[in-house]
Amino acid sequence: MIHVENLSKTFTLHNQGGTVIPVMAGANLHVDPGECVGLVGRSGSGKSTLMRMIHGNYLPAGGSIRIAGVQMAGAEPRRVIALRRDTLGYVSQFLRVLPRVPTVEVVAEPLRALGVAQLDAQARAECLLWRLNIPRRLWSLSPTTFSGGEQQRVNIARGFVHPFPVLLLDEPTASLDAQNREVVLALILEAKARGAAILGIFHDEEARARVCDRLVDVTGFTPARPSGGQAA
Amino acid sequence: MRDMTQPILSVTGLERRYGARIGCTDVGFDLYPGEVLGIVGESGSGKSTLLSCLAGHQGVDAGSVTYDGRDVLAMAETERRRLARTEWAYVHQHARDGLRMSVSAGANVGERLMATGHRHYGEIRAAAVDWLGRVEIAEDRIDDRPTAFSGGMQQRLQIARNLVTGPRLVFMDEPTGGLDVSVQARLLDLLRGLVRDMGLSVIIVTHDLAVVRLLADRLMVMKSGRVVEQGLTDQVLDDPQHAYTQLLVSSVLQV
Amino acid sequence: MSDYNFAYLDEQTKRMIRRAILKALAIPGYQVPFASREMPMPYGWGTGGVQLTAACLVPEDRLKVIDQGADDTTNAVSIRKFFQRTAGVDVTTDTTEATLIQTRHRIPETPLTQGQILVYQVPIPEPLRFLEPRETETRKMHELEEYGLMHVKLYEDIARHGQIATSYDYPVKVEGRYVMDPSPIPKFDNPKLSDSPAIQLFGAGREQRIYALPPYTQVVSLDFEDHPFDPSKADHDCDLCGASASYLDEVITDDQGGRMFVCSDTDYCTTRTGMGHRGRLAEDAA
């Protein structure tokens, strides 16, 4: 479902003398349906950069990214948006939502965007919030005031509310307690069982071992730095 | 069912000059049904000029604008103004520019209906009540004049007045400018819901990157009358390619 | 007679006004700009109507001038005298005898006939002025037939008063095209505008506009389906002549709350009493 070939990425800092920083070269990767692949590599090696290029918010310098047959590199924005709406789910580390929107609506939003009726979408959202142990009294409040762990779980609920065929998970278990971590790992295993292709970054080694079928070390995609260069 | 694969608005090589000075130049893009396009840039970058050219509020010197297969620039004024009060909507930065301050909220909402031939008072009033509800204005304010409303309420009234005829294309000029942040958030949430539920295509001009991040699918960055960068909103904001966009993004105060 | 040119205005000015009248007749309801002259009376006293009358008068005319239906008020008397002096034409108070009637804010009750000219004095010719102060914009709205705003005004009436409270100056649409201000006649008179055998001319001196309704023009008062136009009047009969279908003035007769209703059209009322019709207070008033 995910095919990455010979992908490269550079950042050009126009406001710092036009410095060009190559951060990735020759990245190759594929994830099949029902498979979970973990990205590993030391901090700063480009795991998140690779993930963001696959999600479409970083622009690749070269190479190809195909998701469910769609070429992401150089695709029109509306193709990317359509793909994100029905195919490509993403759980980032940060919750970015409109203030004042109730949690249950934040979680139901991906379904509403797909045209699912309000009540139906809300029911599915509530089901996930319940599974992820978000207290019912918080459902009608905006998640912007929640604790880090609660926000993380709201983010996860949002990512799993629709059965996306492709899922990108950026540290989904990072700030969770043991009980909620179990729930998230169960959600990932269920997604795999229904045939989702999952690409994830897990610092939690035990979690990684339980859900990942393969690991890809992105250190191998790090280009040779100009002499004296520091990791970005 | 409308054809979603054809752009609702297609712009090529648009230019507007004021004598030797450039208002905007070489602007081109396609807007598809249901898409929200954000236009950002600093004051004087030409973004508002572009918007008023697109909406037909001022003439253009070169280029083409095609709406739903029709050449907007060659269109008779009758037809363009008919479009402007049926299939298009224009939300002004200052609600006073988009409202009739001397008539009631109900009449403000009903005007577009009356202008398109509705002649049943009861139905017009019912539509006004419905729309005031959708923009979260209490029904008992229907006979009050907008002068008695707060800034946020005026802006919501302006939106109701514009959307009552179920337009397809909405132009917005800094719709949240001049509002408190809490009022802004409420308005943005409202707009997002309406865009989704009515399948609106929107062009929104703003200098507020947070607004476009939450509202726009796509972003166009303007500087000195030219488009310097365009793309997916989060891509432009997270991985800006052009020097000016990088400066713009890095200049935003983090809260 | 006098040292004035016939009917006060010079021939060039009359030609200019006649051209405007012809144009106005050709485009019923359309406001034709004209170079309004200074007249020997203040604005608001009928300078527009007087210029129209001056441009239309011929020596054979019989002129009638009314103000709110009455032939004997200051405004009517001065304008009548003005034309007696400057044109030497015959004058009359009899609606049927008159060939040209200048009126302020009424249409005579006696039906007009072919060959008669009715000249209205108009303070503000622009019906859209109430909601749109920009002249450039109202012209554009007429051009493009954007008349939604007129209904906004009526909507406000109903929202505020439960019914269309506009009782005079009630906007009309002419031949399905131009929205027109019928001058401040009571809405009771609006139906008489339509399909009239007479020529109806409207003149606004200060605003420099002339508009017209040629004979047998269709004129429709604006309304809502669920609030139809109602040409209502006071629910009384005339206390002098007993007429039940004429427009009435309310007259306070003492400080004890006494009052009477009489025809606003004095010629109509006296003609009826002359024919022997009697109202509730006819003997007392006589």
Short mmCIF file of N, CA and C in Angstrom, two decimals, chain A residues 6-111:
data_model
loop_
_atom_site.label_atom_id
_atom_site.label_comp_id
_atom_site.label_asym_id
_atom_site.label_seq_id
_atom_site.Cartn_x
_atom_site.Cartn_y
_atom_site.Cartn_z
N ASN A 6 13.64 5.56 -3.70
CA ASN A 6 14.74 6.50 -3.96
C ASN A 6 14.39 7.93 -3.53
N LEU A 7 13.75 8.03 -2.38
CA LEU A 7 13.25 9.33 -1.92
C LEU A 7 14.37 10.16 -1.30
N SER A 8 14.37 11.46 -1.64
CA SER A 8 15.38 12.33 -1.02
C SER A 8 14.73 13.62 -0.56
N LYS A 9 15.39 14.29 0.37
CA LYS A 9 14.85 15.52 0.93
C LYS A 9 15.97 16.47 1.29
N THR A 10 15.80 17.74 0.87
CA THR A 10 16.75 18.77 1.31
C THR A 10 15.94 19.95 1.83
N PHE A 11 16.50 20.66 2.76
CA PHE A 11 15.90 21.93 3.20
C PHE A 11 16.79 23.05 2.73
N THR A 12 16.19 24.07 2.12
CA THR A 12 16.94 25.25 1.72
C THR A 12 16.54 26.40 2.63
N LEU A 13 17.49 26.91 3.39
CA LEU A 13 17.19 27.99 4.32
C LEU A 13 17.51 29.32 3.66
N HIS A 14 16.51 29.87 2.96
CA HIS A 14 16.73 31.09 2.18
C HIS A 14 17.14 32.27 3.07
N ASN A 15 16.65 32.25 4.29
CA ASN A 15 16.92 33.41 5.14
C ASN A 15 18.17 33.22 5.98
N GLN A 16 18.86 32.11 5.72
CA GLN A 16 20.15 31.93 6.40
C GLN A 16 21.21 31.67 5.34
N GLY A 17 21.28 32.60 4.42
CA GLY A 17 22.31 32.56 3.39
C GLY A 17 22.10 31.48 2.35
N GLY A 18 20.85 30.99 2.27
CA GLY A 18 20.55 30.00 1.23
C GLY A 18 21.19 28.65 1.50
N THR A 19 21.49 28.38 2.76
CA THR A 19 22.10 27.09 3.11
C THR A 19 21.21 25.94 2.68
N VAL A 20 21.80 24.96 2.00
CA VAL A 20 21.04 23.79 1.61
C VAL A 20 21.44 22.63 2.50
N ILE A 21 20.46 22.06 3.18
CA ILE A 21 20.76 20.95 4.09
C ILE A 21 20.13 19.67 3.55
N PRO A 22 20.95 18.75 3.07
CA PRO A 22 20.38 17.48 2.63
C PRO A 22 20.09 16.64 3.87
N VAL A 23 18.88 16.13 3.99
CA VAL A 23 18.55 15.36 5.18
C VAL A 23 18.23 13.90 4.87
N MET A 24 17.98 13.61 3.59
CA MET A 24 17.66 12.23 3.26
C MET A 24 17.99 11.96 1.81
N ALA A 25 18.45 10.75 1.52
CA ALA A 25 18.72 10.37 0.14
C ALA A 25 18.54 8.87 0.01
N GLY A 26 18.02 8.47 -1.13
CA GLY A 26 17.90 7.05 -1.45
C GLY A 26 17.04 6.24 -0.50
N ALA A 27 15.99 6.85 0.02
CA ALA A 27 15.11 6.11 0.93
C ALA A 27 14.21 5.17 0.14
N ASN A 28 14.18 3.89 0.56
CA ASN A 28 13.29 2.92 -0.07
C ASN A 28 12.51 2.21 1.03
N LEU A 29 11.25 1.93 0.74
CA LEU A 29 10.39 1.40 1.79
C LEU A 29 9.11 0.89 1.15
N HIS A 30 8.58 -0.21 1.68
CA HIS A 30 7.22 -0.56 1.26
C HIS A 30 6.50 -1.20 2.44
N VAL A 31 5.21 -0.98 2.49
CA VAL A 31 4.37 -1.57 3.52
C VAL A 31 3.18 -2.21 2.83
N ASP A 32 2.95 -3.49 3.12
CA ASP A 32 1.84 -4.21 2.49
C ASP A 32 0.60 -4.14 3.36
N PRO A 33 -0.55 -4.43 2.78
CA PRO A 33 -1.77 -4.47 3.59
C PRO A 33 -1.64 -5.50 4.71
N GLY A 34 -2.10 -5.16 5.89
CA GLY A 34 -2.05 -6.08 7.03
C GLY A 34 -0.70 -6.13 7.69
N GLU A 35 0.20 -5.23 7.29
CA GLU A 35 1.56 -5.25 7.81
C GLU A 35 1.83 -3.99 8.62
N CYS A 36 2.62 -4.13 9.67
CA CYS A 36 3.03 -2.96 10.43
C CYS A 36 4.54 -2.85 10.39
N VAL A 37 5.04 -1.73 9.87
CA VAL A 37 6.49 -1.53 9.76
C VAL A 37 6.90 -0.41 10.70
N GLY A 38 7.95 -0.65 11.48
CA GLY A 38 8.45 0.37 12.40
C GLY A 38 9.66 1.06 11.83
N LEU A 39 9.69 2.40 11.98
CA LEU A 39 10.87 3.17 11.58
C LEU A 39 11.77 3.31 12.81
N VAL A 40 13.04 2.98 12.64
CA VAL A 40 13.98 3.16 13.75
C VAL A 40 15.19 3.95 13.29
N GLY A 41 15.96 4.38 14.24
CA GLY A 41 17.13 5.21 13.94
C GLY A 41 17.25 6.21 15.07
N ARG A 42 18.47 6.69 15.29
CA ARG A 42 18.66 7.60 16.41
C ARG A 42 17.92 8.92 16.16
N SER A 43 17.80 9.65 17.21
CA SER A 43 17.09 10.93 17.13
C SER A 43 17.73 11.82 16.08
N GLY A 44 16.94 12.44 15.23
CA GLY A 44 17.46 13.32 14.20
C GLY A 44 17.85 12.61 12.93
N SER A 45 17.60 11.31 12.86
CA SER A 45 18.02 10.58 11.67
C SER A 45 17.01 10.71 10.53
N GLY A 46 15.82 11.28 10.82
CA GLY A 46 14.88 11.54 9.71
C GLY A 46 13.62 10.70 9.72
N LYS A 47 13.31 10.07 10.87
CA LYS A 47 12.09 9.24 10.92
C LYS A 47 10.85 10.11 10.67
N SER A 48 10.77 11.20 11.41
CA SER A 48 9.59 12.06 11.27
C SER A 48 9.55 12.73 9.91
N THR A 49 10.74 13.10 9.40
CA THR A 49 10.81 13.72 8.07
C THR A 49 10.23 12.78 7.02
N LEU A 50 10.61 11.52 7.09
CA LEU A 50 10.12 10.52 6.14
C LEU A 50 8.60 10.38 6.27
N MET A 51 8.16 10.31 7.51
CA MET A 51 6.74 10.17 7.78
C MET A 51 5.96 11.35 7.19
N ARG A 52 6.51 12.56 7.38
CA ARG A 52 5.80 13.76 6.91
C ARG A 52 5.77 13.83 5.39
N MET A 53 6.84 13.33 4.76
CA MET A 53 6.82 13.31 3.28
C MET A 53 5.74 12.35 2.80
N ILE A 54 5.61 11.22 3.52
CA ILE A 54 4.58 10.27 3.11
C ILE A 54 3.19 10.86 3.33
N HIS A 55 3.04 11.61 4.41
CA HIS A 55 1.75 12.25 4.68
C HIS A 55 1.49 13.43 3.74
N GLY A 56 2.55 13.98 3.18
CA GLY A 56 2.37 15.05 2.19
C GLY A 56 2.64 16.44 2.73
N ASN A 57 3.00 16.59 4.00
CA ASN A 57 3.28 17.97 4.42
C ASN A 57 4.74 18.38 4.32
N TYR A 58 5.61 17.44 3.93
CA TYR A 58 6.95 17.83 3.48
C TYR A 58 7.05 17.47 2.01
N LEU A 59 7.72 18.36 1.29
CA LEU A 59 7.85 18.18 -0.15
C LEU A 59 9.15 17.42 -0.45
N PRO A 60 9.09 16.28 -1.10
CA PRO A 60 10.33 15.54 -1.39
C PRO A 60 11.17 16.29 -2.43
N ALA A 61 12.48 16.12 -2.34
CA ALA A 61 13.36 16.73 -3.35
C ALA A 61 13.42 15.84 -4.58
N GLY A 62 13.26 14.54 -4.39
CA GLY A 62 13.28 13.62 -5.51
C GLY A 62 12.77 12.26 -5.08
N GLY A 63 12.49 11.40 -6.06
CA GLY A 63 12.01 10.07 -5.75
C GLY A 63 10.50 9.96 -5.85
N SER A 64 10.00 8.83 -5.39
CA SER A 64 8.58 8.56 -5.59
C SER A 64 7.94 8.02 -4.31
N ILE A 65 6.70 8.45 -4.06
CA ILE A 65 5.91 7.91 -2.97
C ILE A 65 4.56 7.52 -3.55
N ARG A 66 4.24 6.24 -3.51
CA ARG A 66 2.91 5.85 -3.98
C ARG A 66 2.13 5.26 -2.81
N ILE A 67 0.92 5.77 -2.65
CA ILE A 67 0.04 5.26 -1.61
C ILE A 67 -1.25 4.82 -2.25
N ALA A 68 -1.58 3.55 -2.06
CA ALA A 68 -2.78 2.98 -2.68
C ALA A 68 -2.82 3.34 -4.16
N GLY A 69 -1.65 3.28 -4.80
CA GLY A 69 -1.58 3.52 -6.24
C GLY A 69 -1.47 4.98 -6.64
N VAL A 70 -1.60 5.90 -5.66
CA VAL A 70 -1.54 7.33 -6.00
C VAL A 70 -0.13 7.87 -5.76
N GLN A 71 0.40 8.55 -6.78
CA GLN A 71 1.73 9.15 -6.64
C GLN A 71 1.61 10.44 -5.83
N MET A 72 2.22 10.44 -4.64
CA MET A 72 2.10 11.61 -3.76
C MET A 72 3.06 12.72 -4.15
N ALA A 73 4.25 12.34 -4.62
CA ALA A 73 5.24 13.36 -4.96
C ALA A 73 4.73 14.14 -6.18
N GLY A 74 4.51 15.41 -5.99
CA GLY A 74 4.05 16.27 -7.09
C GLY A 74 2.56 16.18 -7.37
N ALA A 75 1.80 15.50 -6.49
CA ALA A 75 0.36 15.39 -6.71
C ALA A 75 -0.31 16.73 -6.44
N GLU A 76 -1.44 16.95 -7.11
CA GLU A 76 -2.24 18.14 -6.85
C GLU A 76 -2.75 18.09 -5.41
N PRO A 77 -2.83 19.26 -4.77
CA PRO A 77 -3.31 19.27 -3.38
C PRO A 77 -4.63 18.53 -3.20
N ARG A 78 -5.53 18.68 -4.17
CA ARG A 78 -6.84 18.06 -3.93
C ARG A 78 -6.78 16.54 -3.98
N ARG A 79 -5.79 16.00 -4.75
CA ARG A 79 -5.60 14.55 -4.72
C ARG A 79 -5.14 14.11 -3.34
N VAL A 80 -4.19 14.88 -2.81
CA VAL A 80 -3.65 14.55 -1.48
C VAL A 80 -4.76 14.65 -0.43
N ILE A 81 -5.57 15.70 -0.55
CA ILE A 81 -6.65 15.88 0.43
C ILE A 81 -7.66 14.74 0.35
N ALA A 82 -7.99 14.34 -0.88
CA ALA A 82 -8.94 13.24 -1.06
C ALA A 82 -8.36 11.96 -0.46
N LEU A 83 -7.07 11.76 -0.70
CA LEU A 83 -6.42 10.56 -0.17
C LEU A 83 -6.42 10.56 1.35
N ARG A 84 -6.15 11.73 1.93
CA ARG A 84 -6.15 11.83 3.39
C ARG A 84 -7.55 11.63 3.96
N ARG A 85 -8.54 12.00 3.17
CA ARG A 85 -9.91 11.89 3.67
C ARG A 85 -10.33 10.43 3.78
N ASP A 86 -10.04 9.63 2.74
CA ASP A 86 -10.59 8.28 2.78
C ASP A 86 -9.56 7.17 2.96
N THR A 87 -8.28 7.43 2.70
CA THR A 87 -7.32 6.34 2.67
C THR A 87 -6.21 6.46 3.71
N LEU A 88 -5.68 7.66 3.84
CA LEU A 88 -4.45 7.84 4.60
C LEU A 88 -4.71 8.49 5.95
N GLY A 89 -4.66 7.69 7.01
CA GLY A 89 -4.84 8.23 8.35
C GLY A 89 -3.51 8.58 8.98
N TYR A 90 -3.51 9.55 9.90
CA TYR A 90 -2.25 10.02 10.48
C TYR A 90 -2.49 10.38 11.93
N VAL A 91 -1.70 9.76 12.82
CA VAL A 91 -1.76 10.15 14.22
C VAL A 91 -0.44 10.85 14.54
N SER A 92 -0.51 12.16 14.68
CA SER A 92 0.72 12.90 14.96
C SER A 92 0.91 13.00 16.46
N GLN A 93 2.02 13.58 16.86
CA GLN A 93 2.29 13.71 18.29
C GLN A 93 1.54 14.89 18.89
N PHE A 94 1.06 15.77 18.01
CA PHE A 94 0.45 17.00 18.51
C PHE A 94 -1.00 17.07 18.07
N LEU A 95 -1.81 17.54 18.97
CA LEU A 95 -3.23 17.72 18.66
C LEU A 95 -3.41 19.15 18.18
N ARG A 96 -3.87 19.30 16.95
CA ARG A 96 -4.07 20.65 16.42
C ARG A 96 -5.54 20.81 16.06
N VAL A 97 -6.29 21.48 16.93
CA VAL A 97 -7.73 21.62 16.70
C VAL A 97 -8.18 23.04 16.98
N LEU A 98 -9.37 23.32 16.49
CA LEU A 98 -10.00 24.61 16.78
C LEU A 98 -10.37 24.66 18.25
N PRO A 99 -10.08 25.76 18.90
CA PRO A 99 -10.55 25.90 20.27
C PRO A 99 -12.07 25.82 20.29
N ARG A 100 -12.61 25.39 21.42
CA ARG A 100 -14.05 25.42 21.70
C ARG A 100 -14.84 24.30 21.06
N VAL A 101 -14.25 23.55 20.11
CA VAL A 101 -14.99 22.44 19.51
C VAL A 101 -14.97 21.25 20.49
N PRO A 102 -16.11 20.67 20.81
CA PRO A 102 -16.15 19.57 21.77
C PRO A 102 -15.35 18.36 21.28
N THR A 103 -14.77 17.66 22.24
CA THR A 103 -13.93 16.51 21.94
C THR A 103 -14.63 15.50 21.03
N VAL A 104 -15.89 15.23 21.33
CA VAL A 104 -16.58 14.20 20.54
C VAL A 104 -16.69 14.63 19.08
N GLU A 105 -16.80 15.93 18.85
CA GLU A 105 -16.87 16.41 17.45
C GLU A 105 -15.50 16.38 16.78
N VAL A 106 -14.46 16.65 17.58
CA VAL A 106 -13.10 16.57 17.06
C VAL A 106 -12.85 15.15 16.55
N VAL A 107 -13.27 14.17 17.34
CA VAL A 107 -13.03 12.77 16.97
C VAL A 107 -13.91 12.35 15.80
N ALA A 108 -15.14 12.87 15.77
CA ALA A 108 -16.09 12.47 14.71
C ALA A 108 -15.79 13.15 13.38
N GLU A 109 -14.94 14.19 13.41
CA GLU A 109 -14.76 15.01 12.21
C GLU A 109 -14.33 14.23 10.96
N PRO A 110 -13.36 13.30 11.08
CA PRO A 110 -12.97 12.57 9.87
C PRO A 110 -14.15 11.83 9.23
N LEU A 111 -15.08 11.36 10.05
CA LEU A 111 -16.26 10.69 9.51
C LEU A 111 -17.21 11.68 8.88
#
